[in-house]
């Protein structure tokens, strides 16, 4: 098996500058420690966050950058203190690969809220070595930030669950919105929105997709299984459905009014913000006060919730809608993502792309 201390090289596809163009890049994996797992990447989902990062949209990108945080792979080697995994296991890695392990969020098993969390890429480990993501042949990850993929789930199907899936599962779980019979709305039908429909339906909810046009109505109802489709500019139907939703998951990543959603919520209803928006959102306070409504948001999910969500999706047969591509198509995939031209998640077949031959 070779020494855990020896340095290994792997090849990924990296962005070199804010153009965001990805090309082959060979780099050294960090040394594997006692609780680390060496993973051979099988596939990796493509998230909108990857696009923002490679193009430096948030103004804090470091290059060269290998993106990818919806990683599914096979365990090739484990450190001597690894107890959760063995060689040959199919495993997943999401948005995080580290945290401080001592703060209040870490002790409460919600390490995604740790102020010292370490991102899967575009970050540095405690030793200063840069983190690189799943658009690469291999990764070394601490066992705490690795999840076991339930037997029988295909790697390509699992990939989007590791970010988009847990992002919608976490608030439903945390706020006690998992019981059957609830009425939920999903605002926006992209990668996160489509997972929201699937997971809420699997929980037994009546699910309405809320959109600005009727373009996705057929897909929402016939393909994803939503119960209803509401166009937000249809004043008559908006009035009919006022005060009727237990929750709305808002996945829209651009500035938009909150009042229409608040009007739809019933007493104690929750508007759960999921879209990353860097300009202030506004609302009229009586809309909140007169129904004891809540505007809230959550961030991805914990490792515990990720494992629970995978087991739930296995049990309920949740299958995401994906388009599998090879790595040499990834720049085209990113261009299509800019145009919202994907239903609903690209997944890169990393193992089938023969990166090590680059």
mmCIF file with all atom_site columns, N, CA and C in Angstrom, residues 4 6 72 107 135 148 156 222 241 291 323:
data_model
loop_
_atom_site.group_PDB
_atom_site.id
_atom_site.type_symbol
_atom_site.label_atom_id
_atom_site.label_alt_id
_atom_site.label_comp_id
_atom_site.label_asym_id
_atom_site.label_entity_id
_atom_site.label_seq_id
_atom_site.pdbx_PDB_ins_code
_atom_site.Cartn_x
_atom_site.Cartn_y
_atom_site.Cartn_z
_atom_site.occupancy
_atom_site.B_iso_or_equiv
_atom_site.pdbx_formal_charge
_atom_site.auth_seq_id
_atom_site.auth_comp_id
_atom_site.auth_asym_id
_atom_site.auth_atom_id
_atom_site.pdbx_PDB_model_num
ATOM 1  N N  . UNK A 1 4   ? 1.825   6.075  4.268   1.00 0.00 ? 4   UNK A N  1
ATOM 2  C CA . UNK A 1 4   ? 0.886   7.197  4.333   1.00 0.00 ? 4   UNK A CA 1
ATOM 3  C C  . UNK A 1 4   ? 1.609   8.538  4.326   1.00 0.00 ? 4   UNK A C  1
ATOM 4  N N  . UNK A 1 6   ? 4.211   9.325  2.352   1.00 0.00 ? 6   UNK A N  1
ATOM 5  C CA . UNK A 1 6   ? 4.798   9.734  1.080   1.00 0.00 ? 6   UNK A CA 1
ATOM 6  C C  . UNK A 1 6   ? 3.855   10.663 0.317   1.00 0.00 ? 6   UNK A C  1
ATOM 7  N N  . UNK A 1 72  ? -17.902 12.035 -5.186  1.00 0.00 ? 72  UNK A N  1
ATOM 8  C CA . UNK A 1 72  ? -18.125 10.633 -4.833  1.00 0.00 ? 72  UNK A CA 1
ATOM 9  C C  . UNK A 1 72  ? -16.899 9.840  -5.285  1.00 0.00 ? 72  UNK A C  1
ATOM 10 N N  . UNK A 1 107 ? -19.019 21.462 18.540  1.00 0.00 ? 107 UNK A N  1
ATOM 11 C CA . UNK A 1 107 ? -19.418 20.572 19.635  1.00 0.00 ? 107 UNK A CA 1
ATOM 12 C C  . UNK A 1 107 ? -20.888 20.158 19.515  1.00 0.00 ? 107 UNK A C  1
ATOM 13 N N  . UNK A 1 135 ? -12.661 17.991 -8.955  1.00 0.00 ? 135 UNK A N  1
ATOM 14 C CA . UNK A 1 135 ? -12.374 17.870 -10.390 1.00 0.00 ? 135 UNK A CA 1
ATOM 15 C C  . UNK A 1 135 ? -10.943 17.353 -10.538 1.00 0.00 ? 135 UNK A C  1
ATOM 16 N N  . UNK A 1 148 ? -20.470 7.853  4.200   1.00 0.00 ? 148 UNK A N  1
ATOM 17 C CA . UNK A 1 148 ? -20.612 6.553  3.539   1.00 0.00 ? 148 UNK A CA 1
ATOM 18 C C  . UNK A 1 148 ? -21.808 6.615  2.592   1.00 0.00 ? 148 UNK A C  1
ATOM 19 N N  . UNK A 1 156 ? -23.192 8.694  -9.619  1.00 0.00 ? 156 UNK A N  1
ATOM 20 C CA . UNK A 1 156 ? -23.631 9.879  -10.363 1.00 0.00 ? 156 UNK A CA 1
ATOM 21 C C  . UNK A 1 156 ? -24.895 10.482 -9.746  1.00 0.00 ? 156 UNK A C  1
ATOM 22 N N  . UNK A 1 222 ? -44.803 17.050 -14.387 1.00 0.00 ? 222 UNK A N  1
ATOM 23 C CA . UNK A 1 222 ? -44.729 15.734 -15.044 1.00 0.00 ? 222 UNK A CA 1
ATOM 24 C C  . UNK A 1 222 ? -43.425 14.985 -14.771 1.00 0.00 ? 222 UNK A C  1
ATOM 25 N N  . UNK A 1 241 ? -54.176 31.625 -3.035  1.00 0.00 ? 241 UNK A N  1
ATOM 26 C CA . UNK A 1 241 ? -53.283 30.794 -2.230  1.00 0.00 ? 241 UNK A CA 1
ATOM 27 C C  . UNK A 1 241 ? -52.665 31.539 -1.044  1.00 0.00 ? 241 UNK A C  1
ATOM 28 N N  . UNK A 1 291 ? -48.678 37.726 10.868  1.00 0.00 ? 291 UNK A N  1
ATOM 29 C CA . UNK A 1 291 ? -48.843 36.271 10.753  1.00 0.00 ? 291 UNK A CA 1
ATOM 30 C C  . UNK A 1 291 ? -47.783 35.527 11.539  1.00 0.00 ? 291 UNK A C  1
ATOM 31 N N  . UNK A 1 323 ? -27.076 15.364 -15.930 1.00 0.00 ? 323 UNK A N  1
ATOM 32 C CA . UNK A 1 323 ? -26.460 15.178 -17.243 1.00 0.00 ? 323 UNK A CA 1
ATOM 33 C C  . UNK A 1 323 ? -24.984 14.866 -16.987 1.00 0.00 ? 323 UNK A C  1
#
